[in-house]
Amino acid sequence: MHSISIQATYCVTLRRNDSLGARGRLRVFAALAALSLALGLAFAALGAWLILPYSVLEIAALFAAFCWIARHADDSESLSIDADRVVVERRCAGVTTSTELNRHWTRLDVASGAGVASGTLALCASGKRVPIGVNLSAQERARVAATLRRALASR
């Protein structure tokens, strides 16, 4: 009986920076909400009671923003290249999608020019275009592009 072990020749996982973490986000939200509510109550006590509904609205908007941040805190991309395939797995808001491309037909496309789209990366093969590294800085994208080019070239 033969045992075959397939090891990826290139594998990288790209994640967002979540420096606060769940507990830190909760603390920041609680501090901002308490400050806003305290100011709203202080103005209401002085007779400007119309400030209070705006404070509650502000807290609700802040809550929605922090919920969105928490939902996307675990977003990531995983790219692996082995024998004859390239697999890109993307996790966004708890949903994981996977795209498989033929390694021999896959090329790296780097958008050039000025603006927001400058330096964006995409893997292209068989009419598919899979963007990668959307959450990376320009320097990190350039570093990933260089290593990815080498990995795709070593067929």
N, CA, C and O of each residue as an XYZ file, in Angstrom:
620
protein
N       0.845     -1.176      0.000
C       0.000      0.000      0.000
C       0.890      1.239      0.000
O       1.810      1.355      0.810
N       0.608      2.157     -0.912
C       1.411      3.368     -1.043
C       0.711      4.523     -0.349
O      -0.514      4.641     -0.377
N       1.496      5.349      0.258
C       0.949      6.545      0.887
C       1.512      7.754      0.149
O       2.727      7.925      0.043
N       0.626      8.572     -0.349
C       1.024      9.749     -1.110
C       0.678     10.985     -0.305
O      -0.460     11.153      0.133
N       1.641     11.831     -0.116
C       1.430     13.075      0.615
C       1.616     14.235     -0.353
O       2.692     14.402     -0.927
N       0.593     15.017     -0.529
C       0.671     16.183     -1.408
C       0.858     17.416     -0.544
O       0.035     17.715      0.321
N       1.918     18.110     -0.780
C       2.207     19.311     -0.011
C       2.176     20.504     -0.958
O       2.722     20.450     -2.060
N       1.540     21.570     -0.521
C       1.451     22.767     -1.354
C       2.838     23.370     -1.534
O       3.620     23.447     -0.586
N       3.137     23.798     -2.763
C       4.414     24.439     -3.018
C       4.384     25.897     -2.587
O       5.430     26.505     -2.362
N       3.194     26.453     -2.472
C       3.030     27.844     -2.050
C       1.710     27.948     -1.318
O       0.684     27.473     -1.804
N       1.732     28.557     -0.171
C       0.496     28.736      0.595
C       0.611     30.031      1.388
O       1.611     30.274      2.065
N      -0.417     30.850      1.295
C      -0.420     32.107      2.029
C      -1.845     32.388      2.502
O      -2.812     32.122      1.787
N      -1.962     32.925      3.703
C      -3.252     33.332      4.246
C      -3.183     34.830      4.514
O      -2.276     35.309      5.195
N      -4.149     35.563      3.971
C      -4.203     37.015      4.108
C      -5.378     37.376      5.002
O      -6.513     36.981      4.734
N      -5.106     38.135      6.075
C      -6.154     38.502      7.037
C      -6.144     39.992      7.301
O      -5.141     40.681      7.118
N      -7.307     40.465      7.740
C      -7.407     41.852      8.202
C      -6.699     41.984      9.547
O      -6.541     41.004     10.275
N      -6.282     43.183      9.862
C      -5.696     43.451     11.161
C      -6.829     43.708     12.159
O      -7.600     44.655     11.999
N      -6.923     42.876     13.171
C      -7.948     43.027     14.210
C      -7.249     43.304     15.531
O      -7.246     42.469     16.435
N      -6.654     44.489     15.629
C      -5.824     44.801     16.785
C      -6.614     44.945     18.079
O      -6.076     44.673     19.151
N      -7.868     45.363     18.011
C      -8.664     45.516     19.233
C      -9.191     44.188     19.764
O      -9.200     43.963     20.974
N      -9.620     43.329     18.887
C     -10.244     42.088     19.328
C     -11.666     42.346     19.792
O     -12.098     43.495     19.883
N     -12.386     41.287     20.083
C     -13.800     41.412     20.463
C     -13.971     42.180     21.779
O     -14.839     43.047     21.885
N     -13.163     41.869     22.752
C     -13.276     42.542     24.061
C     -12.931     44.021     23.952
O     -13.598     44.861     24.557
N     -11.906     44.341     23.195
C     -11.513     45.737     23.003
C     -12.587     46.537     22.284
O     -12.868     47.680     22.646
N     -13.197     45.923     21.246
C     -14.291     46.608     20.539
C     -15.449     46.889     21.488
O     -16.042     47.967     21.447
N     -15.768     45.926     22.337
C     -16.861     46.115     23.294
C     -16.550     47.248     24.267
O     -17.427     48.048     24.594
N     -15.317     47.314     24.725
C     -14.924     48.390     25.656
C     -14.998     49.763     24.988
O     -15.498     50.719     25.581
N     -14.505     49.858     23.763
C     -14.543     51.142     23.044
C     -15.985     51.560     22.787
O     -16.339     52.723     22.981
N     -16.832     50.603     22.344
C     -18.239     50.927     22.115
C     -18.901     51.394     23.400
O     -19.608     52.402     23.398
N     -18.682     50.673     24.504
C     -19.306     51.040     25.781
C     -18.868     52.436     26.227
O     -19.687     53.213     26.720
N     -17.578     52.761     26.058
C     -17.085     54.080     26.465
C     -17.710     55.189     25.615
O     -18.142     56.213     26.145
N     -17.757     54.980     24.291
C     -18.345     55.995     23.412
C     -19.845     56.148     23.646
O     -20.365     57.263     23.644
N     -20.543     55.026     23.848
C     -21.986     55.079     24.103
C     -22.266     55.774     25.433
O     -23.192     56.580     25.525
N     -21.483     55.471     26.457
C     -21.686     56.097     27.770
C     -21.442     57.603     27.695
O     -22.189     58.385     28.281
N     -20.400     58.006     26.975
C     -20.110     59.433     26.826
C     -21.248     60.152     26.096
O     -21.682     61.222     26.522
N     -21.722     59.571     25.014
C     -22.804     60.182     24.248
C     -24.085     60.268     25.072
O     -24.765     61.294     25.069
N     -24.405     59.199     25.768
C     -25.615     59.196     26.600
C     -25.484     60.189     27.757
O     -26.448     60.880     28.087
N     -24.312     60.265     28.370
C     -24.098     61.215     29.471
C     -24.267     62.651     28.990
O     -24.888     63.465     29.672
N     -23.721     62.963     27.827
C     -23.884     64.316     27.289
C     -25.352     64.599     26.954
O     -25.854     65.689     27.227
N     -26.031     63.620     26.367
C     -27.448     63.782     26.056
C     -28.280     64.002     27.304
O     -29.161     64.861     27.319
N     -28.010     63.235     28.355
C     -28.742     63.398     29.616
C     -28.420     64.733     30.281
O     -29.305     65.359     30.865
N     -27.170     65.176     30.199
C     -26.795     66.467     30.787
C     -27.533     67.610     30.090
O     -28.043     68.514     30.752
N     -27.592     67.576     28.761
C     -28.325     68.623     28.037
C     -29.827     68.534     28.319
O     -30.506     69.555     28.418
N     -30.338     67.310     28.447
C     -31.768     67.142     28.758
C     -32.077     67.711     30.138
O     -33.128     68.323     30.329
N     -31.182     67.521     31.099
C     -31.385     68.065     32.452
C     -31.353     69.587     32.446
O     -31.969     70.221     33.303
N     -30.649     70.177     31.497
C     -30.577     71.634     31.398
C     -31.725     72.216     30.569
O     -31.810     73.429     30.377
N     -32.611     71.334     30.079
C     -33.771     71.812     29.347
C     -33.702     71.592     27.847
O     -34.697     71.810     27.156
N     -32.587     71.176     27.334
C     -32.459     70.919     25.900
C     -32.703     69.427     25.659
O     -31.804     68.689     25.254
N     -33.927     69.012     25.915
C     -34.257     67.580     25.871
C     -34.224     66.997     24.462
O     -34.162     65.777     24.313
N     -34.265     67.839     23.413
C     -34.210     67.327     22.043
C     -32.844     66.726     21.676
O     -32.716     66.035     20.666
N     -31.831     66.995     22.503
C     -30.507     66.419     22.260
C     -30.528     64.911     22.545
O     -29.812     64.148     21.897
N     -31.342     64.487     23.505
C     -31.360     63.082     23.920
C     -31.723     62.113     22.791
O     -31.040     61.099     22.647
N     -32.768     62.368     21.975
C     -33.042     61.445     20.874
C     -31.887     61.357     19.872
O     -31.643     60.294     19.300
N     -31.186     62.455     19.661
C     -30.032     62.426     18.759
C     -28.889     61.610     19.358
O     -28.157     60.939     18.630
N     -28.733     61.665     20.674
C     -27.719     60.826     21.319
C     -28.053     59.350     21.158
O     -27.170     58.533     20.899
N     -29.333     59.008     21.313
C     -29.758     57.615     21.133
C     -29.553     57.185     19.678
O     -29.118     56.065     19.413
N     -29.867     58.072     18.749
C     -29.644     57.779     17.324
C     -28.154     57.589     17.033
O     -27.772     56.709     16.261
N     -27.335     58.407     17.645
C     -25.883     58.286     17.477
C     -25.385     56.938     18.020
O     -24.550     56.287     17.392
N     -25.885     56.527     19.163
C     -25.495     55.244     19.751
C     -25.950     54.093     18.855
O     -25.225     53.112     18.691
N     -27.144     54.208     18.276
C     -27.632     53.158     17.374
C     -26.754     53.046     16.130
O     -26.443     51.941     15.684
N     -26.352     54.194     15.568
C     -25.467     54.181     14.395
C     -24.102     53.606     14.770
O     -23.510     52.855     13.995
N     -23.612     53.948     15.931
C     -22.341     53.419     16.423
C     -22.430     51.910     16.627
O     -21.494     51.177     16.306
N     -23.556     51.450     17.160
C     -23.779     50.014     17.360
C     -23.776     49.280     16.020
O     -23.170     48.215     15.896
N     -24.449     49.842     15.021
C     -24.477     49.221     13.692
C     -23.073     49.148     13.096
O     -22.708     48.135     12.499
N     -22.287     50.205     13.250
C     -20.924     50.215     12.725
C     -20.055     49.170     13.424
O     -19.285     48.466     12.771
N     -20.174     49.070     14.729
C     -19.380     48.085     15.465
C     -19.831     46.663     15.150
O     -19.005     45.750     15.151
N     -21.116     46.451     14.882
C     -21.596     45.128     14.465
C     -21.008     44.753     13.110
O     -20.608     43.607     12.905
N     -20.951     45.708     12.183
C     -20.366     45.447     10.869
C     -18.888     45.093     11.007
O     -18.407     44.160     10.364
N     -18.174     45.835     11.841
C     -16.755     45.557     12.059
C     -16.566     44.166     12.655
O     -15.681     43.425     12.228
N     -17.392     43.806     13.639
C     -17.284     42.486     14.270
C     -17.589     41.372     13.266
O     -16.947     40.322     13.284
N     -18.562     41.605     12.397
C     -18.943     40.594     11.407
C     -17.813     40.321     10.411
O     -17.656     39.198      9.934
N     -17.034     41.349     10.104
C     -15.960     41.207      9.129
C     -14.572     41.060      9.755
O     -13.574     41.066      9.036
N     -14.494     40.931     11.064
C     -13.191     40.829     11.739
C     -12.438     39.568     11.348
O     -11.207     39.571     11.338
N     -13.144     38.491     11.027
C     -12.494     37.227     10.674
C     -12.359     37.016      9.171
O     -12.028     35.912      8.738
N     -12.606     38.037      8.373
C     -12.467     37.905      6.923
C     -11.020     37.532      6.585
O     -10.073     38.045      7.180
N     -10.878     36.632      5.619
C      -9.533     36.221      5.223
C      -9.559     35.630      3.823
O     -10.615     35.302      3.282
N      -8.369     35.504      3.255
C      -8.177     34.839      1.969
C      -7.036     33.844      2.144
O      -6.023     34.147      2.776
N      -7.211     32.679      1.588
C      -6.171     31.659      1.632
C      -5.882     31.232      0.206
O      -6.796     30.896     -0.547
N      -4.623     31.246     -0.159
C      -4.214     30.906     -1.512
C      -3.188     29.791     -1.426
O      -2.177     29.919     -0.735
N      -3.450     28.695     -2.129
C      -2.477     27.603     -2.154
C      -2.263     27.143     -3.591
O      -3.192     27.086     -4.397
N      -1.016     26.820     -3.878
C      -0.638     26.324     -5.192
C       0.052     24.989     -4.975
O       1.053     24.911     -4.263
N      -0.478     23.945     -5.585
C       0.231     22.679     -5.562
C       0.330     22.147     -6.976
O       0.171     22.915     -7.925
N       0.578     20.908     -7.145
C       0.953     20.301     -8.428
C       0.378     20.996     -9.657
O       1.133     21.593    -10.425
N      -0.915     20.937     -9.864
C      -1.479     21.519    -11.083
C      -2.710     22.366    -10.820
O      -3.514     22.595    -11.723
N      -2.860     22.827     -9.601
C      -4.032     23.653     -9.308
C      -3.704     24.793     -8.359
O      -2.778     24.726     -7.551
N      -4.499     25.835     -8.494
C      -4.422     27.007     -7.627
C      -5.786     27.122     -6.960
O      -6.811     27.181     -7.639
N      -5.798     27.155     -5.635
C      -7.054     27.223     -4.897
C      -7.076     28.521     -4.079
O      -6.166     28.800     -3.299
N      -8.133     29.298     -4.279
C      -8.334     30.528     -3.518
C      -9.595     30.344     -2.683
O     -10.687     30.162     -3.220
N      -9.430     30.393     -1.359
C     -10.574     30.319     -0.452
C     -10.740     31.679      0.199
O      -9.789     32.245      0.739
N     -11.952     32.194      0.143
C     -12.252     33.513      0.703
C     -13.337     33.369      1.765
O     -14.376     32.751      1.534
N     -13.076     33.951      2.928
C     -14.061     33.967      4.007
C     -14.469     35.424      4.212
O     -13.646     36.273      4.555
N     -15.754     35.694      3.994
C     -16.278     37.058      4.128
C     -17.590     37.008      4.889
O     -18.555     36.393      4.436
N     -17.623     37.651      6.040
C     -18.816     37.716      6.887
C     -19.339     36.318      7.225
O     -20.548     36.085      7.247
N     -18.420     35.402      7.485
C     -18.805     34.060      7.891
C     -19.101     33.097      6.752
O     -19.343     31.915      6.999
N     -19.088     33.569      5.516
C     -19.367     32.723      4.358
C     -18.038     32.413      3.652
O     -17.273     33.317      3.318
N     -17.783     31.119      3.435
C     -16.547     30.701      2.777
C     -16.834     30.258      1.351
O     -17.713     29.431      1.109
N     -16.077     30.825      0.406
C     -16.180     30.414     -0.992
C     -14.811     29.928     -1.444
O     -13.780     30.376     -0.944
N     -14.820     29.015     -2.390
C     -13.574     28.452     -2.882
C     -13.587     28.469     -4.410
O     -14.593     28.141     -5.039
N     -12.462     28.854     -4.989
C     -12.301     28.868     -6.447
C     -11.038     28.097     -6.780
O      -9.980     28.334     -6.196
N     -11.156     27.172     -7.722
C     -10.013     26.377     -8.141
C      -9.679     26.699     -9.593
O     -10.558     26.723    -10.454
N      -8.403     26.944     -9.852
C      -7.937     27.281    -11.190
C      -6.838     26.298    -11.604
O      -6.152     25.729    -10.755
N      -6.679     26.107    -12.912
C      -5.608     25.287    -13.440
C      -4.305     26.064    -13.330
O      -4.198     27.169    -13.862
N      -3.326     25.506    -12.655
C      -2.067     26.212    -12.411
C      -1.346     26.589    -13.707
O      -0.748     27.661    -13.790
N      -1.396     25.744    -14.688
C      -0.648     25.986    -15.924
C      -1.247     27.121    -16.764
O      -0.555     27.712    -17.592
N      -2.507     27.417    -16.554
C      -3.165     28.475    -17.315
C      -3.348     29.755    -16.505
O      -3.817     30.764    -17.032
N      -2.990     29.716    -15.262
C      -3.218     30.856    -14.376
C      -2.104     31.886    -14.511
O      -0.920     31.551    -14.534
N      -2.513     33.143    -14.597
C      -1.538     34.234    -14.621
C      -1.958     35.271    -13.586
O      -3.138     35.399    -13.257
N      -0.989     35.995    -13.088
C      -1.233     37.058    -12.115
C      -1.382     38.368    -12.853
O      -0.523     38.742    -13.651
N      -2.474     39.067    -12.586
C      -2.735     40.363    -13.212
C      -2.624     41.433    -12.135
O      -3.327     41.375    -11.126
N      -1.757     42.396    -12.343
C      -1.575     43.510    -11.415
C      -2.036     44.768    -12.116
O      -1.455     45.170    -13.124
N      -3.093     45.402    -11.582
C      -3.606     46.640    -12.179
C      -2.596     47.758    -11.943
O      -2.106     47.941    -10.829
N      -2.293     48.497    -12.997
C      -1.359     49.609    -12.860
C      -2.095     50.918    -13.086
O      -3.213     50.941    -13.600
N      -1.454     51.993    -12.696
C      -2.061     53.313    -12.848
C      -2.233     53.975    -11.501
O      -1.719     53.502    -10.487
N      -2.961     55.075    -11.502
C      -3.173     55.823    -10.262
C      -4.568     55.551     -9.734
O      -5.452     55.092    -10.458
N      -4.740     55.840     -8.479
C      -6.063     55.714     -7.877
C      -6.172     54.525     -6.945
O      -5.181     53.871     -6.619
N      -7.402     54.258     -6.521
C      -7.669     53.212     -5.544
C      -7.354     51.835     -6.097
O      -6.838     50.987     -5.369
N      -7.653     51.589     -7.370
C      -7.459     50.268     -7.963
C      -6.002     49.986     -8.315
O      -5.683     48.882     -8.756
N      -5.128     50.943     -8.134
C      -3.731     50.759     -8.495
C      -3.110     49.654     -7.651
O      -3.199     49.664     -6.423
N      -2.484     48.708     -8.327
C      -1.794     47.641     -7.629
C      -2.677     46.492     -7.182
O      -2.199     45.586     -6.500
N      -3.956     46.504     -7.548
C      -4.815     45.392     -7.148
C      -4.393     44.131     -7.874
O      -3.964     44.176     -9.027
N      -4.517     43.015     -7.193
C      -4.080     41.729     -7.722
C      -5.271     40.870     -8.094
O      -6.318     40.924     -7.450
N      -5.099     40.075     -9.143
C      -6.134     39.122     -9.537
C      -5.465     37.949    -10.226
O      -4.486     38.113    -10.954
N      -6.004     36.766     -9.986
C      -5.565     35.581    -10.701
C      -6.539     35.355    -11.841
O      -7.752     35.373    -11.633
N      -6.024     35.145    -13.037
C      -6.870     34.979    -14.216
C      -6.567     33.645    -14.879
O      -5.409     33.289    -15.093
N      -7.642     32.904    -15.203
C      -7.507     31.645    -15.936
C      -8.871     31.224    -16.447
O      -9.871     31.338    -15.739
N      -8.908     30.741    -17.672
C     -10.137     30.188    -18.276
C     -11.328     31.124    -18.175
O     -12.446     30.677    -17.919
N     -11.108     32.397    -18.371
C     -12.195     33.367    -18.335
C     -12.602     33.796    -16.937
O     -13.495     34.630    -16.788
N     -11.975     33.251    -15.918
C     -12.266     33.652    -14.534
C     -11.243     34.676    -14.089
O     -10.071     34.611    -14.461
N     -11.700     35.621    -13.290
C     -10.821     36.620    -12.680
C     -11.123     36.624    -11.189
O     -12.223     36.984    -10.771
N     -10.150     36.227    -10.396
C     -10.327     36.120     -8.947
C      -9.450     37.161     -8.268
O      -8.230     37.002     -8.220
N     -10.057     38.233     -7.736
C      -9.256     39.249     -7.040
C      -8.704     38.686     -5.730
O      -9.378     37.920     -5.041
N      -7.487     39.068     -5.398
C      -6.866     38.639     -4.149
C      -6.185     39.826     -3.482
O      -5.804     40.789     -4.147
N      -6.037     39.750     -2.175
C      -5.327     40.776     -1.427
C      -6.023     42.109     -1.350
O      -5.359     43.143     -1.271
N      -7.350     42.121     -1.371
C      -8.078     43.397     -1.382
C      -7.905     44.169     -0.076
O      -8.054     45.390     -0.063
N      -7.593     43.480      1.023
C      -7.441     44.153      2.312
C      -5.994     44.471      2.661
O      -5.703     44.895      3.780
N      -5.090     44.270      1.717
C      -3.676     44.518      1.973
C      -3.271     45.928      1.580
O      -3.903     46.570      0.740
N      -2.209     46.388      2.204
C      -1.652     47.686      1.812
C      -0.902     47.504      0.493
O      -0.684     46.375      0.054
N      -0.510     48.604     -0.135
C       0.192     48.552     -1.422
C       1.516     47.802     -1.287
O       1.880     47.029     -2.173
N       2.235     48.019     -0.197
C       3.515     47.332      0.016
C       3.302     45.833      0.195
O       4.048     45.027     -0.360
N       2.289     45.462      0.967
C       2.020     44.043      1.184
C       1.579     43.359     -0.114
O       1.974     42.226     -0.387
N       0.754     44.057     -0.918
C       0.332     43.506     -2.219
C       1.534     43.280     -3.129
O       1.615     42.262     -3.815
N       2.464     44.230     -3.133
C       3.664     44.092     -3.971
C       4.496     42.893     -3.522
O       5.024     42.158     -4.356
N       4.612     42.695     -2.226
C       5.384     41.564     -1.705
C       4.708     40.239     -2.065
O       5.376     39.292     -2.481
N       3.376     40.172     -1.904
C       2.631     38.964     -2.261
C       2.733     38.715     -3.762
O       2.894     37.571     -4.187
N       2.640     39.770     -4.570
C       2.727     39.627     -6.027
C       4.076     39.048     -6.443
O       4.138     38.193     -7.327
N       5.148     39.505     -5.817
C       6.481     39.014     -6.176
C       6.621     37.530     -5.851
O       7.111     36.761     -6.677
N       6.198     37.125     -4.667
C       6.330     35.708     -4.301
C       5.358     34.841     -5.093
O       5.666     33.696     -5.422
N       4.201     35.382     -5.395
C       3.213     34.629     -6.168
C       3.673     34.419     -7.615
O       3.449     33.358     -8.198
N       4.306     35.423     -8.173
C       4.855     35.275     -9.542
C       5.892     34.147     -9.589
O       5.901     33.325    -10.506
N       6.763     34.134     -8.574
C       7.786     33.073     -8.517
C       7.139     31.707     -8.359
O       7.570     30.741     -8.988
N       6.113     31.616     -7.529
C       5.447     30.329     -7.288
C       4.723     29.837     -8.546
O       4.740     28.644     -8.849
N       4.091     30.755     -9.271
C       3.395     30.361    -10.505
C       4.387     30.008    -11.615
O       4.094     29.153    -12.451
N       5.548     30.651    -11.635
C       6.547     30.405    -12.683
C       7.259     29.069    -12.495
O       7.706     28.465    -13.470
N       7.366     28.608    -11.269
C       8.083     27.349    -11.011
C       7.154     26.165    -11.227
O       6.794     25.454    -10.289
N       6.780     25.972    -12.466
C       5.839     24.904    -12.808
C       6.613     23.669    -13.033
O       6.036     22.625    -13.336
